[in-house]
Amino acid sequence: MAVPSQNVSIPPISDEDFLKFREYFYRKTGIMFQDNKRYFVDKRIQSQMESGGFRNFRQYFDRVCFQSDGVELQALVNAMTVNETYFYREEYQLKCLVQSILPEVVKNMHSGETIKIWSMPCSTGEEPYSIAFYLLEHWSRVDDFNIEIVASDIDTEVLRKAKLGLYADRAVQYVSQETVGKYMTMTRDGKFQVIDDLRKSIKFTQTNIIDAIEDRFYRGFDVVFCRNLLIYFDDLSRREAAEAIFTALSPGGFVCLGHSESMSRISSLFELRKFPEAIVYQKPA
């Protein structure tokens, strides 16, 4: 076991080591770091090496690759994934959810049936909580159905924060004070925390969307929010992610992507739907 040391001098990451790491990380996560991300990658790796007391890249990389419990790999994944978001991000899609998507989803459903929504990646929780807020505030039929929201991410640290549901005022700047007052409480240090009932109603899970073994647990969703993830993937990983989403959706289900992402350029599995509020993609019924 590597022992942390304050006196360890961390050597630079060589070109060969960078390429070795990039290929390994890509195989594990589907995320491909281009050359222009070299500085970011080197700094994150060196930080992980320093905190673990590793003296060189080979020693560290061996631990990442061969540690039986995968703790070091997960710590590296957490360090490498960027998580910056806020409540009601790309609100037009939330409007589309309540005004156009859900009315189609439920037109052949009976009261009391379950609607399943998947937020992937959910980051620190702003997206799934935004979905819950928006349904409660803007969908008149919210009480007619059992709504199940599943929120997933590859990063265990952001999932821990998401479960806490604790946010600074910047994260809620686009949410009305009335809505914040209904579904959040103010902590002693001036932060906002999602109320217990809402936090407990969302199921948070750790998963990797391009891992077929993990994805088999995600089925029967009516709506998937997969926003601003595919931009980090190459063409192959995007197709794998699209196929995973397709399999996770029920026939006729919908997927919402980020504003700069297009499923039409990735996969022919989905049909493009143009609603008044947003363009989304649908699995054929």
Short mmCIF file of C-alpha atoms in Angstrom, two decimals:
data_model
loop_
_atom_site.label_atom_id
_atom_site.label_comp_id
_atom_site.label_asym_id
_atom_site.label_seq_id
_atom_site.Cartn_x
_atom_site.Cartn_y
_atom_site.Cartn_z
CA MET A 1 0.00 0.00 0.00
CA ALA A 2 1.31 3.43 -0.95
CA VAL A 3 1.85 5.70 2.04
CA PRO A 4 1.17 9.45 1.58
CA SER A 5 4.23 11.58 2.00
CA GLN A 6 4.68 15.32 2.01
CA ASN A 7 8.16 14.97 0.51
CA VAL A 8 7.30 12.97 -2.60
CA SER A 9 8.47 14.73 -5.74
CA ILE A 10 6.00 14.02 -8.55
CA PRO A 11 7.74 13.60 -11.91
CA PRO A 12 6.15 14.97 -15.11
CA ILE A 13 3.82 12.71 -17.07
CA SER A 14 5.62 11.54 -20.21
CA ASP A 15 3.98 11.51 -23.64
CA GLU A 16 3.99 7.72 -23.58
CA ASP A 17 2.33 7.63 -20.17
CA PHE A 18 -0.28 10.18 -21.24
CA LEU A 19 -1.24 8.03 -24.25
CA LYS A 20 -1.33 4.91 -22.08
CA PHE A 21 -3.59 6.61 -19.56
CA ARG A 22 -5.83 8.13 -22.25
CA GLU A 23 -6.46 4.77 -23.90
CA TYR A 24 -7.17 3.06 -20.58
CA PHE A 25 -9.53 5.80 -19.37
CA TYR A 26 -11.34 5.73 -22.70
CA ARG A 27 -11.89 1.97 -22.48
CA LYS A 28 -13.26 2.32 -18.95
CA THR A 29 -15.48 5.41 -19.37
CA GLY A 30 -15.90 6.21 -23.07
CA ILE A 31 -14.40 9.64 -22.43
CA MET A 32 -11.59 10.58 -24.81
CA PHE A 33 -9.21 13.36 -23.74
CA GLN A 34 -7.85 15.23 -26.75
CA ASP A 35 -4.34 16.69 -26.81
CA ASN A 36 -5.66 20.12 -25.86
CA LYS A 37 -6.76 18.63 -22.49
CA ARG A 38 -3.23 17.47 -21.71
CA TYR A 39 -2.59 20.09 -19.02
CA PHE A 40 -5.87 19.26 -17.26
CA VAL A 41 -5.16 15.52 -17.37
CA ASP A 42 -1.58 15.83 -16.15
CA LYS A 43 -2.57 18.02 -13.21
CA ARG A 44 -5.34 15.64 -12.12
CA ILE A 45 -3.10 12.58 -12.36
CA GLN A 46 -0.27 14.26 -10.49
CA SER A 47 -2.69 15.38 -7.79
CA GLN A 48 -3.92 11.80 -7.35
CA MET A 49 -0.35 10.51 -7.25
CA GLU A 50 0.65 13.07 -4.67
CA SER A 51 -2.34 12.43 -2.40
CA GLY A 52 -1.67 8.67 -2.53
CA GLY A 53 2.08 8.92 -2.01
CA PHE A 54 2.98 7.34 -5.36
CA ARG A 55 6.52 8.09 -6.57
CA ASN A 56 6.06 7.55 -10.29
CA PHE A 57 3.37 7.04 -12.91
CA ARG A 58 4.04 3.31 -13.33
CA GLN A 59 3.47 2.64 -9.65
CA TYR A 60 0.28 4.69 -9.66
CA PHE A 61 -1.06 3.28 -12.92
CA ASP A 62 -0.51 -0.29 -11.74
CA ARG A 63 -2.62 0.47 -8.68
CA VAL A 64 -5.39 2.00 -10.83
CA CYS A 65 -5.44 -0.96 -13.22
CA PHE A 66 -5.07 -3.87 -10.84
CA GLN A 67 -6.48 -2.86 -7.45
CA SER A 68 -9.13 -5.49 -6.71
CA ASP A 69 -11.72 -3.19 -5.12
CA GLY A 70 -11.34 -0.44 -7.75
CA VAL A 71 -11.09 2.36 -5.18
CA GLU A 72 -8.16 4.10 -6.88
CA LEU A 73 -9.85 3.91 -10.30
CA GLN A 74 -13.06 5.40 -8.92
CA ALA A 75 -11.10 8.21 -7.27
CA LEU A 76 -9.45 8.93 -10.61
CA VAL A 77 -12.81 8.94 -12.42
CA ASN A 78 -14.16 11.37 -9.82
CA ALA A 79 -11.17 13.66 -10.33
CA MET A 80 -11.39 13.59 -14.12
CA THR A 81 -15.10 14.25 -14.58
CA VAL A 82 -16.23 17.87 -14.72
CA ASN A 83 -19.45 18.68 -12.88
CA GLU A 84 -20.84 22.20 -13.16
CA THR A 85 -24.56 22.79 -13.32
CA TYR A 86 -27.48 24.67 -11.75
CA PHE A 87 -31.23 24.39 -11.26
CA TYR A 88 -33.50 24.87 -14.28
CA ARG A 89 -30.64 24.62 -16.74
CA GLU A 90 -32.05 24.65 -20.31
CA GLU A 91 -35.50 25.26 -18.84
CA TYR A 92 -37.17 25.05 -22.23
CA GLN A 93 -36.77 21.26 -22.04
CA LEU A 94 -38.52 21.17 -18.67
CA LYS A 95 -41.36 23.14 -20.23
CA CYS A 96 -41.40 20.64 -23.09
CA LEU A 97 -41.57 17.81 -20.56
CA VAL A 98 -44.76 19.07 -18.91
CA GLN A 99 -46.45 20.69 -21.92
CA SER A 100 -45.73 18.19 -24.71
CA ILE A 101 -43.82 15.03 -23.72
CA LEU A 102 -45.78 13.83 -20.69
CA PRO A 103 -49.20 14.42 -22.28
CA GLU A 104 -48.11 11.96 -25.00
CA VAL A 105 -46.63 9.52 -22.49
CA VAL A 106 -49.81 9.29 -20.43
CA LYS A 107 -52.48 9.41 -23.15
CA ASN A 108 -52.91 5.63 -22.99
CA MET A 109 -52.12 5.26 -19.29
CA HIS A 110 -54.48 4.97 -16.33
CA SER A 111 -54.30 6.93 -13.11
CA GLY A 112 -51.96 5.31 -10.62
CA GLU A 113 -49.59 3.87 -13.21
CA THR A 114 -45.87 4.60 -13.03
CA ILE A 115 -43.97 7.15 -15.12
CA LYS A 116 -40.22 6.55 -15.09
CA ILE A 117 -37.73 9.37 -15.72
CA TRP A 118 -33.95 8.89 -15.85
CA SER A 119 -31.45 11.71 -15.30
CA MET A 120 -28.07 10.56 -16.62
CA PRO A 121 -25.57 12.01 -15.76
CA CYS A 122 -27.16 13.71 -12.78
CA SER A 123 -23.99 15.40 -11.47
CA THR A 124 -24.61 16.98 -8.05
CA GLY A 125 -28.38 16.61 -8.32
CA GLU A 126 -29.59 19.90 -9.74
CA GLU A 127 -31.19 18.23 -12.78
CA PRO A 128 -33.30 15.53 -11.07
CA TYR A 129 -34.42 17.96 -8.39
CA SER A 130 -35.30 20.50 -11.10
CA ILE A 131 -37.42 17.85 -12.82
CA ALA A 132 -39.22 17.15 -9.53
CA PHE A 133 -39.77 20.86 -8.83
CA TYR A 134 -41.08 21.47 -12.33
CA LEU A 135 -43.51 18.58 -12.26
CA LEU A 136 -44.88 19.64 -8.89
CA GLU A 137 -45.25 23.27 -9.94
CA HIS A 138 -46.29 23.04 -13.58
CA TRP A 139 -47.90 19.70 -14.42
CA SER A 140 -51.57 19.54 -13.48
CA ARG A 141 -51.65 15.73 -13.53
CA VAL A 142 -48.68 15.19 -11.23
CA ASP A 143 -50.86 13.60 -8.55
CA ASP A 144 -52.55 11.20 -10.99
CA PHE A 145 -49.48 9.02 -11.48
CA ASN A 146 -46.68 7.38 -9.55
CA ILE A 147 -43.60 9.25 -10.76
CA GLU A 148 -40.25 7.50 -10.34
CA ILE A 149 -37.12 9.60 -10.90
CA VAL A 150 -33.79 7.75 -11.13
CA ALA A 151 -30.62 9.85 -11.09
CA SER A 152 -27.29 8.29 -12.10
CA ASP A 153 -23.67 9.29 -12.52
CA ILE A 154 -20.28 7.63 -12.89
CA ASP A 155 -18.82 9.90 -10.17
CA THR A 156 -19.45 8.68 -6.63
CA GLU A 157 -18.48 12.00 -5.06
CA VAL A 158 -21.09 14.02 -6.95
CA LEU A 159 -23.68 11.38 -6.06
CA ARG A 160 -22.85 11.85 -2.39
CA LYS A 161 -23.44 15.58 -2.78
CA ALA A 162 -26.64 15.00 -4.77
CA LYS A 163 -28.08 12.87 -1.99
CA LEU A 164 -27.40 15.69 0.48
CA GLY A 165 -29.23 18.14 -1.78
CA LEU A 166 -27.29 21.09 -0.38
CA TYR A 167 -26.64 24.12 -2.62
CA ALA A 168 -25.29 27.65 -2.63
CA ASP A 169 -27.51 30.53 -3.76
CA ARG A 170 -25.85 30.58 -7.21
CA ALA A 171 -27.28 27.15 -8.00
CA VAL A 172 -30.88 28.28 -7.39
CA GLN A 173 -30.67 31.76 -8.93
CA TYR A 174 -33.13 30.86 -11.72
CA VAL A 175 -35.73 29.32 -9.41
CA SER A 176 -38.49 31.54 -8.02
CA GLN A 177 -38.35 32.38 -4.33
CA GLU A 178 -41.79 30.83 -3.94
CA THR A 179 -40.62 27.50 -5.35
CA VAL A 180 -37.43 27.56 -3.26
CA GLY A 181 -39.54 28.25 -0.19
CA LYS A 182 -41.75 25.23 -0.88
CA TYR A 183 -39.10 22.63 -1.58
CA MET A 184 -35.94 23.83 0.16
CA THR A 185 -34.92 24.94 3.63
CA MET A 186 -32.24 27.43 4.61
CA THR A 187 -29.34 26.03 6.64
CA ARG A 188 -27.52 27.93 9.36
CA ASP A 189 -24.62 28.70 7.02
CA GLY A 190 -26.90 30.23 4.39
CA LYS A 191 -27.18 27.29 1.99
CA PHE A 192 -30.33 25.78 0.55
CA GLN A 193 -31.22 22.13 1.15
CA VAL A 194 -33.89 20.15 -0.67
CA ILE A 195 -36.54 18.96 1.78
CA ASP A 196 -36.29 15.40 3.07
CA ASP A 197 -39.36 14.03 1.31
CA LEU A 198 -38.09 15.09 -2.11
CA ARG A 199 -34.55 13.87 -1.48
CA LYS A 200 -35.84 10.47 -0.41
CA SER A 201 -38.17 10.24 -3.42
CA ILE A 202 -35.32 10.22 -5.95
CA LYS A 203 -33.24 7.08 -6.42
CA PHE A 204 -29.54 7.90 -6.88
CA THR A 205 -27.35 5.22 -8.48
CA GLN A 206 -23.75 4.93 -9.66
CA THR A 207 -23.38 3.66 -13.22
CA ASN A 208 -21.37 3.93 -16.41
CA ILE A 209 -23.63 4.35 -19.43
CA ILE A 210 -21.29 2.48 -21.79
CA ASP A 211 -20.98 -0.53 -19.46
CA ALA A 212 -23.45 -3.10 -20.81
CA ILE A 213 -23.36 -5.11 -17.57
CA GLU A 214 -24.42 -2.12 -15.48
CA ASP A 215 -26.93 -0.85 -18.06
CA ARG A 216 -29.01 -4.01 -17.90
CA PHE A 217 -30.57 -2.71 -14.67
CA TYR A 218 -32.01 0.36 -16.42
CA ARG A 219 -35.17 -0.47 -18.34
CA GLY A 220 -38.68 0.80 -18.93
CA PHE A 221 -38.07 4.55 -18.84
CA ASP A 222 -40.55 6.94 -20.42
CA VAL A 223 -38.15 9.90 -20.52
CA VAL A 224 -34.36 10.12 -20.36
CA PHE A 225 -32.46 13.33 -19.77
CA CYS A 226 -28.91 12.80 -21.06
CA ARG A 227 -27.64 16.33 -21.45
CA ASN A 228 -24.08 17.48 -22.11
CA LEU A 229 -22.54 14.02 -21.77
CA LEU A 230 -22.10 12.90 -25.37
CA ILE A 231 -19.90 15.91 -26.16
CA TYR A 232 -17.15 14.21 -24.12
CA PHE A 233 -17.35 10.98 -26.13
CA ASP A 234 -15.92 9.99 -29.51
CA ASP A 235 -18.15 8.58 -32.27
CA LEU A 236 -17.95 4.98 -31.08
CA SER A 237 -18.77 5.81 -27.47
CA ARG A 238 -21.63 8.06 -28.58
CA ARG A 239 -23.17 5.20 -30.53
CA GLU A 240 -22.78 2.87 -27.56
CA ALA A 241 -24.43 5.44 -25.29
CA ALA A 242 -27.26 5.96 -27.79
CA GLU A 243 -27.88 2.21 -27.92
CA ALA A 244 -27.90 2.03 -24.11
CA ILE A 245 -30.48 4.84 -23.95
CA PHE A 246 -32.56 3.18 -26.66
CA THR A 247 -32.61 -0.08 -24.71
CA ALA A 248 -33.44 1.72 -21.45
CA LEU A 249 -36.48 3.45 -22.99
CA SER A 250 -39.92 1.94 -23.31
CA PRO A 251 -41.37 1.97 -26.84
CA GLY A 252 -42.46 5.54 -27.58
CA GLY A 253 -40.16 6.93 -24.89
CA PHE A 254 -38.29 10.23 -25.26
CA VAL A 255 -34.71 11.40 -24.77
CA CYS A 256 -33.61 15.01 -24.20
CA LEU A 257 -30.03 15.93 -25.12
CA GLY A 258 -27.98 19.06 -24.48
CA HIS A 259 -28.52 22.04 -26.79
CA SER A 260 -25.29 21.37 -28.71
CA GLU A 261 -25.92 17.63 -29.13
CA SER A 262 -27.80 15.90 -31.94
CA MET A 263 -28.93 12.27 -31.90
CA SER A 264 -29.48 12.42 -35.67
CA ARG A 265 -25.71 12.61 -36.18
CA ILE A 266 -25.09 9.68 -33.84
CA SER A 267 -27.75 7.04 -34.42
CA SER A 268 -30.66 6.26 -36.72
CA LEU A 269 -32.51 4.42 -33.96
CA PHE A 270 -34.51 7.44 -32.87
CA GLU A 271 -37.11 9.63 -34.52
CA LEU A 272 -36.72 13.41 -34.29
CA ARG A 273 -39.67 15.19 -32.70
CA LYS A 274 -40.16 18.94 -33.00
CA PHE A 275 -42.33 20.26 -30.22
CA PRO A 276 -43.14 23.98 -29.72
CA GLU A 277 -40.76 24.13 -26.76
CA ALA A 278 -37.85 21.93 -27.89
CA ILE A 279 -36.48 19.32 -30.28
CA VAL A 280 -36.25 15.89 -28.67
CA TYR A 281 -35.83 12.30 -29.85
CA GLN A 282 -38.23 9.39 -29.58
CA LYS A 283 -37.91 5.62 -29.61
CA PRO A 284 -40.41 4.27 -32.16
CA ALA A 285 -43.50 2.76 -30.53
#
